[in-house]
Amino acid sequence: MEPTNPQFTPLQQLSYNQAVSELDAILRNMQGDNCDIDRLTIYTRRATELIAECRRRLTATDEELRAILADLEK
Amino acid sequence: MGILEETPQPVTLQALARRVSAALADTSLFNVWVVAELSDLRVNHGHCYLELMEKHPSTGAILARMRAVIWANVFPRINADFLSTTGQRLASGIKVMVCGTVNYHPAFGMSFVISAIDPAFTMGEAERRRREILRKLQIEGVLELNRSIEWPDVPNRIAIISAPGAAGYGDFIHQLYTNPSGLRFHTQLFPAVMQGERTSPSVIAALDSIAAGMDEFDCVVIIRGGGATSDLLAFDDYELAANIAQFPLPVVIGIGHERDTTVLDYVANMRVKTPTAAAEWLIARGENALAALRRIGAEILQCATDKIAAANTQLAYLDSTLAMAPAAALQRASSRIHNATVSLAGSSARLIAPQLARLEATATSIATAAHTATRRALDRLEARTSLLQALSPEATLRRGYTITTCNGRAVTSISQLSPDAEITTHLADGTVTSTITSTQHHN
């Protein structure tokens, strides 16, 4: 039987703290005994996306950094 | 002579000056320690010229004022000592304890020649002032307000109050934007004067601008200077401290001197020694957040890996079990059938024998019972037959009774008969037909 996919909030609509809370919730769920193996992929993929989004918000790309530094040196 | 005696005998000004000078040659005016406030301080050709003042403690009215000088032969040492101990320069408004001698010069007038300054007094004075400000903030209940504000997990939108060209500002920005983890920061400078009398109103104005758009920021960083010398007096200010204490965003103070503190260090949420340290602190928070992400990512990976490994192990077990399962199942089924057969045989013998015995016994008793019942029925029948014969109409007729019929019906009442009717009388061995001549009712 195909498990119904959980409804995830789009990443752009999440605050950083909400994203981290969701990561915690996913981890707790996966550590629980009743974690559905069918959903493992779904949750792992979601967690990966959340982490990538959080990291993206925390860090700037090299290009951005160069632009900022160039700006500051004007 | 009288006139001569009354005529004043003037002396030269120089002579008067000598007299004043002589009058001042009193040991009580030598090397006197005096407490005073500095004013109108200026340095010229290495000499420091200033005024000493005493003001009324509550009205501020000038109670005493005296010219003073620190000669160039001692000024550099006194100045350096004072700066290194107190962290501030000799400047107007500072209270000092100075040692000097009252000197009168015929050409330049009276002045107090300072030979030493006790920096510890000024330190104590500043400390007393700081304590007073803090006590006031405590009484007003605002002392801990900024310190108790919770930080967002990752503060990266930073309002900076600094003098635009200051080395400290440059250090801070450079540190922040070249952090090795590539953390993203948004900064905006709110320029302010960071020394002298205009410091407090200027920093307060910058705070007001930040407050107007406070949703754009996670925190405020107040930094200054880069040079070793610093004049912290301007920061020991009640208005400025009260503003910072009540500011709605956490405030980081990085104006410090290595050893000295200002009241701002006690009211701001976070105190760091240098602008660079402020940047490092913010970077550390971001790096902690990144580390937390890495940790949770690793845990999730581990979790998923474990789950899959467990599922694989389970599958392998099932796979190996499955290979032997049909044979084992057949074996189990056949032995179950065998057991059933054996126990069935045993139980049928055990159960059927008594049934058979009971059946045989029943057959015998049924035969007996049938015989008895038949016998009894025959007896009863015979008895009934005798009785029947005794009661039959024929027997009655034979005993002399007759039956009278009229038109084929038995006559049981006189009312059935009328004269001239023909009646038949039945006897045991024949019938008599008669015609009625009369009828008579019994009464």
mmCIF file of N, CA and C in Angstrom, chain B residues 133-229:
data_model
loop_
_atom_site.group_PDB
_atom_site.id
_atom_site.type_symbol
_atom_site.label_atom_id
_atom_site.label_comp_id
_atom_site.label_asym_id
_atom_site.label_seq_id
_atom_site.Cartn_x
_atom_site.Cartn_y
_atom_site.Cartn_z
ATOM 1 N N ILE B 133 24.879 55.878 39.154
ATOM 2 C CA ILE B 133 24.029 55.690 37.956
ATOM 3 C C ILE B 133 23.345 54.328 38.007
ATOM 4 N N LEU B 134 24.124 53.301 38.359
ATOM 5 C CA LEU B 134 23.570 51.941 38.387
ATOM 6 C C LEU B 134 22.489 51.815 39.459
ATOM 7 N N ARG B 135 22.746 52.470 40.607
ATOM 8 C CA ARG B 135 21.761 52.416 41.689
ATOM 9 C C ARG B 135 20.453 53.065 41.229
ATOM 10 N N LYS B 136 20.587 54.164 40.524
ATOM 11 C CA LYS B 136 19.402 54.873 40.030
ATOM 12 C C LYS B 136 18.621 53.985 39.051
ATOM 13 N N LEU B 137 19.344 53.333 38.159
ATOM 14 C CA LEU B 137 18.686 52.454 37.171
ATOM 15 C C LEU B 137 18.007 51.278 37.880
ATOM 16 N N GLN B 138 18.673 50.806 38.934
ATOM 17 C CA GLN B 138 18.117 49.692 39.714
ATOM 18 C C GLN B 138 16.798 50.109 40.365
ATOM 19 N N ILE B 139 16.811 51.290 40.977
ATOM 20 C CA ILE B 139 15.602 51.801 41.639
ATOM 21 C C ILE B 139 14.483 51.967 40.618
ATOM 22 N N GLU B 140 14.839 52.403 39.420
ATOM 23 C CA GLU B 140 13.820 52.578 38.378
ATOM 24 C C GLU B 140 13.374 51.252 37.769
ATOM 25 N N GLY B 141 14.040 50.185 38.164
ATOM 26 C CA GLY B 141 13.637 48.853 37.701
ATOM 27 C C GLY B 141 14.015 48.551 36.260
ATOM 28 N N VAL B 142 15.001 49.271 35.697
ATOM 29 C CA VAL B 142 15.342 49.045 34.287
ATOM 30 C C VAL B 142 16.730 48.429 34.109
ATOM 31 N N LEU B 143 17.471 48.307 35.212
ATOM 32 C CA LEU B 143 18.870 47.870 35.131
ATOM 33 C C LEU B 143 19.048 46.571 34.347
ATOM 34 N N GLU B 144 18.164 45.602 34.582
ATOM 35 C CA GLU B 144 18.364 44.268 34.004
ATOM 36 C C GLU B 144 17.598 44.055 32.701
ATOM 37 N N LEU B 145 16.866 45.068 32.263
ATOM 38 C CA LEU B 145 15.946 44.856 31.128
ATOM 39 C C LEU B 145 16.657 44.343 29.876
ATOM 40 N N ASN B 146 17.683 45.064 29.441
ATOM 41 C CA ASN B 146 18.363 44.637 28.215
ATOM 42 C C ASN B 146 19.085 43.313 28.407
ATOM 43 N N ARG B 147 19.612 43.119 29.608
ATOM 44 C CA ARG B 147 20.346 41.876 29.884
ATOM 45 C C ARG B 147 19.446 40.656 29.844
ATOM 46 N N SER B 148 18.144 40.865 30.093
ATOM 47 C CA SER B 148 17.255 39.703 30.134
ATOM 48 C C SER B 148 16.570 39.429 28.797
ATOM 49 N N ILE B 149 16.899 40.206 27.768
ATOM 50 C CA ILE B 149 16.313 39.926 26.443
ATOM 51 C C ILE B 149 16.932 38.646 25.881
ATOM 52 N N GLU B 150 16.070 37.777 25.356
ATOM 53 C CA GLU B 150 16.568 36.524 24.764
ATOM 54 C C GLU B 150 17.094 36.798 23.349
ATOM 55 N N TRP B 151 18.209 36.171 23.044
ATOM 56 C CA TRP B 151 18.777 36.319 21.698
ATOM 57 C C TRP B 151 18.044 35.407 20.729
ATOM 58 N N PRO B 152 17.889 35.855 19.475
ATOM 59 C CA PRO B 152 17.421 34.896 18.474
ATOM 60 C C PRO B 152 18.499 33.827 18.293
ATOM 61 N N ASP B 153 18.124 32.661 17.778
ATOM 62 C CA ASP B 153 19.108 31.581 17.616
ATOM 63 C C ASP B 153 20.320 32.016 16.820
ATOM 64 N N VAL B 154 20.057 32.711 15.732
ATOM 65 C CA VAL B 154 21.170 33.122 14.878
ATOM 66 C C VAL B 154 21.044 34.614 14.588
ATOM 67 N N PRO B 155 21.672 35.458 15.429
ATOM 68 C CA PRO B 155 21.600 36.891 15.151
ATOM 69 C C PRO B 155 22.507 37.243 13.987
ATOM 70 N N ASN B 156 21.939 37.635 12.868
ATOM 71 C CA ASN B 156 22.813 37.992 11.738
ATOM 72 C C ASN B 156 22.408 39.303 11.062
ATOM 73 N N ARG B 157 21.425 39.996 11.640
ATOM 74 C CA ARG B 157 21.084 41.322 11.111
ATOM 75 C C ARG B 157 21.494 42.333 12.184
ATOM 76 N N ILE B 158 22.555 43.059 11.879
ATOM 77 C CA ILE B 158 23.234 43.804 12.932
ATOM 78 C C ILE B 158 23.244 45.300 12.666
ATOM 79 N N ALA B 159 22.714 46.048 13.628
ATOM 80 C CA ALA B 159 22.802 47.505 13.574
ATOM 81 C C ALA B 159 24.051 47.911 14.333
ATOM 82 N N ILE B 160 24.904 48.715 13.690
ATOM 83 C CA ILE B 160 26.176 49.082 14.306
ATOM 84 C C ILE B 160 26.169 50.575 14.628
ATOM 85 N N ILE B 161 26.531 50.893 15.866
ATOM 86 C CA ILE B 161 26.732 52.301 16.210
ATOM 87 C C ILE B 161 28.220 52.499 16.400
ATOM 88 N N SER B 162 28.778 53.377 15.568
ATOM 89 C CA SER B 162 30.216 53.607 15.627
ATOM 90 C C SER B 162 30.526 54.905 14.889
ATOM 91 N N ALA B 163 31.733 55.371 15.096
ATOM 92 C CA ALA B 163 32.194 56.484 14.263
ATOM 93 C C ALA B 163 32.596 55.882 12.924
ATOM 94 N N PRO B 164 32.101 56.449 11.807
ATOM 95 C CA PRO B 164 32.257 55.805 10.489
ATOM 96 C C PRO B 164 33.694 55.429 10.141
ATOM 97 N N GLY B 165 34.632 56.299 10.384
ATOM 98 C CA GLY B 165 35.985 56.011 9.922
ATOM 99 C C GLY B 165 36.828 55.237 10.921
ATOM 100 N N ALA B 166 36.220 54.880 12.058
ATOM 101 C CA ALA B 166 37.014 54.318 13.141
ATOM 102 C C ALA B 166 37.635 52.981 12.755
ATOM 103 N N ALA B 167 38.864 52.787 13.248
ATOM 104 C CA ALA B 167 39.556 51.527 12.969
ATOM 105 C C ALA B 167 38.750 50.353 13.515
ATOM 106 N N GLY B 168 38.151 50.540 14.660
ATOM 107 C CA GLY B 168 37.369 49.470 15.294
ATOM 108 C C GLY B 168 36.212 49.015 14.420
ATOM 109 N N TYR B 169 35.573 49.947 13.777
ATOM 110 C CA TYR B 169 34.463 49.612 12.887
ATOM 111 C C TYR B 169 34.963 48.764 11.722
ATOM 112 N N GLY B 170 36.082 49.212 11.164
ATOM 113 C CA GLY B 170 36.681 48.468 10.063
ATOM 114 C C GLY B 170 37.058 47.053 10.479
ATOM 115 N N ASP B 171 37.644 46.914 11.651
ATOM 116 C CA ASP B 171 38.039 45.596 12.163
ATOM 117 C C ASP B 171 36.811 44.694 12.281
ATOM 118 N N PHE B 172 35.747 45.274 12.847
ATOM 119 C CA PHE B 172 34.517 44.526 13.084
ATOM 120 C C PHE B 172 33.947 44.006 11.763
ATOM 121 N N ILE B 173 33.821 44.925 10.796
ATOM 122 C CA ILE B 173 33.241 44.562 9.503
ATOM 123 C C ILE B 173 34.103 43.517 8.800
ATOM 124 N N HIS B 174 35.413 43.732 8.834
ATOM 125 C CA HIS B 174 36.317 42.799 8.166
ATOM 126 C C HIS B 174 36.196 41.405 8.780
ATOM 127 N N GLN B 175 36.210 41.364 10.109
ATOM 128 C CA GLN B 175 36.104 40.092 10.823
ATOM 129 C C GLN B 175 34.799 39.380 10.466
ATOM 130 N N LEU B 176 33.729 40.162 10.458
ATOM 131 C CA LEU B 176 32.396 39.610 10.235
ATOM 132 C C LEU B 176 32.264 39.024 8.830
ATOM 133 N N TYR B 177 32.765 39.767 7.842
ATOM 134 C CA TYR B 177 32.516 39.351 6.459
ATOM 135 C C TYR B 177 33.571 38.409 5.899
ATOM 136 N N THR B 178 34.604 38.147 6.670
ATOM 137 C CA THR B 178 35.589 37.182 6.169
ATOM 138 C C THR B 178 35.600 35.954 7.062
ATOM 139 N N ASN B 179 34.485 35.712 7.759
ATOM 140 C CA ASN B 179 34.462 34.544 8.652
ATOM 141 C C ASN B 179 34.600 33.270 7.836
ATOM 142 N N PRO B 180 35.367 32.320 8.350
ATOM 143 C CA PRO B 180 35.723 31.125 7.556
ATOM 144 C C PRO B 180 34.517 30.241 7.207
ATOM 145 N N SER B 181 33.430 30.344 7.973
ATOM 146 C CA SER B 181 32.282 29.479 7.686
ATOM 147 C C SER B 181 31.375 30.064 6.612
ATOM 148 N N GLY B 182 31.721 31.261 6.138
ATOM 149 C CA GLY B 182 30.883 31.883 5.119
ATOM 150 C C GLY B 182 29.520 32.286 5.631
ATOM 151 N N LEU B 183 29.449 32.579 6.922
ATOM 152 C CA LEU B 183 28.173 33.002 7.503
ATOM 153 C C LEU B 183 27.732 34.328 6.889
ATOM 154 N N ARG B 184 26.429 34.402 6.693
ATOM 155 C CA ARG B 184 25.857 35.589 6.065
ATOM 156 C C ARG B 184 25.485 36.610 7.149
ATOM 157 N N PHE B 185 25.916 37.842 6.990
ATOM 158 C CA PHE B 185 25.523 38.907 7.920
ATOM 159 C C PHE B 185 25.005 40.106 7.142
ATOM 160 N N HIS B 186 24.037 40.769 7.735
ATOM 161 C CA HIS B 186 23.562 42.037 7.183
ATOM 162 C C HIS B 186 23.897 43.102 8.205
ATOM 163 N N THR B 187 24.629 44.123 7.763
ATOM 164 C CA THR B 187 24.990 45.167 8.721
ATOM 165 C C THR B 187 24.541 46.519 8.192
ATOM 166 N N GLN B 188 24.233 47.390 9.139
ATOM 167 C CA GLN B 188 23.967 48.775 8.763
ATOM 168 C C GLN B 188 24.593 49.672 9.816
ATOM 169 N N LEU B 189 25.333 50.665 9.336
ATOM 170 C CA LEU B 189 26.010 51.575 10.268
ATOM 171 C C LEU B 189 25.103 52.753 10.617
ATOM 172 N N PHE B 190 24.996 53.010 11.905
ATOM 173 C CA PHE B 190 24.322 54.219 12.377
ATOM 174 C C PHE B 190 25.402 55.078 13.009
ATOM 175 N N PRO B 191 25.911 56.074 12.254
ATOM 176 C CA PRO B 191 27.081 56.827 12.704
ATOM 177 C C PRO B 191 26.785 57.621 13.971
ATOM 178 N N ALA B 192 27.789 57.718 14.831
ATOM 179 C CA ALA B 192 27.645 58.507 16.051
ATOM 180 C C ALA B 192 29.006 59.020 16.471
ATOM 181 N N VAL B 193 28.979 60.084 17.232
ATOM 182 C CA VAL B 193 30.214 60.601 17.818
ATOM 183 C C VAL B 193 30.551 59.705 18.997
ATOM 184 N N MET B 194 31.781 59.248 19.065
ATOM 185 C CA MET B 194 32.117 58.255 20.080
ATOM 186 C C MET B 194 33.095 58.776 21.121
ATOM 187 N N GLN B 195 33.294 60.075 21.177
ATOM 188 C CA GLN B 195 34.095 60.611 22.285
ATOM 189 C C GLN B 195 33.700 62.049 22.551
ATOM 190 N N GLY B 196 33.963 62.471 23.771
ATOM 191 C CA GLY B 196 33.671 63.844 24.139
ATOM 192 C C GLY B 196 32.232 64.037 24.578
ATOM 193 N N GLU B 197 31.892 65.284 24.794
ATOM 194 C CA GLU B 197 30.612 65.617 25.392
ATOM 195 C C GLU B 197 29.421 65.226 24.529
ATOM 196 N N ARG B 198 29.604 65.153 23.215
ATOM 197 C CA ARG B 198 28.474 64.863 22.336
ATOM 198 C C ARG B 198 28.178 63.368 22.234
ATOM 199 N N THR B 199 29.006 62.554 22.866
ATOM 200 C CA THR B 199 28.842 61.099 22.753
ATOM 201 C C THR B 199 27.437 60.648 23.122
ATOM 202 N N SER B 200 27.011 60.984 24.331
ATOM 203 C CA SER B 200 25.738 60.469 24.819
ATOM 204 C C SER B 200 24.552 60.853 23.924
ATOM 205 N N PRO B 201 24.331 62.133 23.639
ATOM 206 C CA PRO B 201 23.179 62.465 22.775
ATOM 207 C C PRO B 201 23.305 61.858 21.383
ATOM 208 N N SER B 202 24.536 61.766 20.882
ATOM 209 C CA SER B 202 24.733 61.249 19.539
ATOM 210 C C SER B 202 24.418 59.742 19.471
ATOM 211 N N VAL B 203 24.876 58.985 20.469
ATOM 212 C CA VAL B 203 24.589 57.547 20.496
ATOM 213 C C VAL B 203 23.088 57.315 20.726
ATOM 214 N N ILE B 204 22.484 58.129 21.586
ATOM 215 C CA ILE B 204 21.040 57.998 21.837
ATOM 216 C C ILE B 204 20.256 58.241 20.544
ATOM 217 N N ALA B 205 20.681 59.239 19.767
ATOM 218 C CA ALA B 205 20.001 59.521 18.498
ATOM 219 C C ALA B 205 20.108 58.322 17.567
ATOM 220 N N ALA B 206 21.301 57.696 17.534
ATOM 221 C CA ALA B 206 21.488 56.507 16.685
ATOM 222 C C ALA B 206 20.582 55.370 17.155
ATOM 223 N N LEU B 207 20.471 55.197 18.458
ATOM 224 C CA LEU B 207 19.589 54.151 19.014
ATOM 225 C C LEU B 207 18.139 54.415 18.594
ATOM 226 N N ASP B 208 17.743 55.678 18.630
ATOM 227 C CA ASP B 208 16.380 56.028 18.229
ATOM 228 C C ASP B 208 16.126 55.656 16.760
ATOM 229 N N SER B 209 17.129 55.920 15.894
ATOM 230 C CA SER B 209 16.964 55.560 14.473
ATOM 231 C C SER B 209 16.805 54.060 14.324
ATOM 232 N N ILE B 210 17.585 53.283 15.085
ATOM 233 C CA ILE B 210 17.499 51.822 15.000
ATOM 234 C C ILE B 210 16.131 51.356 15.485
ATOM 235 N N ALA B 211 15.676 51.954 16.598
ATOM 236 C CA ALA B 211 14.382 51.546 17.177
ATOM 237 C C ALA B 211 13.253 51.786 16.175
ATOM 238 N N ALA B 212 13.392 52.813 15.358
ATOM 239 C CA ALA B 212 12.343 53.129 14.385
ATOM 240 C C ALA B 212 12.171 52.008 13.360
ATOM 241 N N GLY B 213 13.250 51.255 13.109
ATOM 242 C CA GLY B 213 13.143 50.142 12.154
ATOM 243 C C GLY B 213 13.628 48.855 12.785
ATOM 244 N N MET B 214 13.232 48.622 14.016
ATOM 245 C CA MET B 214 13.857 47.528 14.780
ATOM 246 C C MET B 214 13.521 46.137 14.261
ATOM 247 N N ASP B 215 12.457 45.997 13.459
ATOM 248 C CA ASP B 215 12.139 44.683 12.893
ATOM 249 C C ASP B 215 13.214 44.213 11.915
ATOM 250 N N GLU B 216 14.028 45.169 11.450
ATOM 251 C CA GLU B 216 15.065 44.841 10.472
ATOM 252 C C GLU B 216 16.316 44.259 11.127
ATOM 253 N N PHE B 217 16.372 44.291 12.486
ATOM 254 C CA PHE B 217 17.624 43.923 13.139
ATOM 255 C C PHE B 217 17.430 42.913 14.259
ATOM 256 N N ASP B 218 18.479 42.129 14.482
ATOM 257 C CA ASP B 218 18.476 41.175 15.597
ATOM 258 C C ASP B 218 19.170 41.747 16.825
ATOM 259 N N CYS B 219 20.103 42.666 16.605
ATOM 260 C CA CYS B 219 20.836 43.209 17.744
ATOM 261 C C CYS B 219 21.539 44.509 17.366
ATOM 262 N N VAL B 220 22.038 45.185 18.400
ATOM 263 C CA VAL B 220 22.795 46.421 18.204
ATOM 264 C C VAL B 220 24.202 46.195 18.739
ATOM 265 N N VAL B 221 25.190 46.622 17.949
ATOM 266 C CA VAL B 221 26.574 46.522 18.409
ATOM 267 C C VAL B 221 27.130 47.936 18.496
ATOM 268 N N ILE B 222 27.562 48.324 19.703
ATOM 269 C CA ILE B 222 28.151 49.658 19.881
ATOM 270 C C ILE B 222 29.654 49.473 20.033
ATOM 271 N N ILE B 223 30.392 49.971 19.033
ATOM 272 C CA ILE B 223 31.848 49.780 19.062
ATOM 273 C C ILE B 223 32.553 51.112 18.805
ATOM 274 N N ARG B 224 33.781 51.157 19.216
ATOM 275 C CA ARG B 224 34.530 52.383 18.974
ATOM 276 C C ARG B 224 36.024 52.094 18.966
ATOM 277 N N GLY B 225 36.684 53.091 18.431
ATOM 278 C CA GLY B 225 38.126 53.184 18.549
ATOM 279 C C GLY B 225 38.886 51.978 18.041
ATOM 280 N N GLY B 226 40.152 52.088 18.140
ATOM 281 C CA GLY B 226 41.022 51.008 17.772
ATOM 282 C C GLY B 226 42.317 51.297 18.477
ATOM 283 N N GLY B 227 42.537 52.564 18.706
ATOM 284 C CA GLY B 227 43.758 52.997 19.369
ATOM 285 C C GLY B 227 43.774 52.532 20.809
ATOM 286 N N ALA B 228 44.932 52.603 21.398
ATOM 287 C CA ALA B 228 45.079 52.140 22.778
ATOM 288 C C ALA B 228 44.440 53.123 23.753
ATOM 289 N N THR B 229 44.454 54.375 23.391
ATOM 290 C CA THR B 229 43.923 55.373 24.316
ATOM 291 C C THR B 229 42.419 55.455 24.170
#
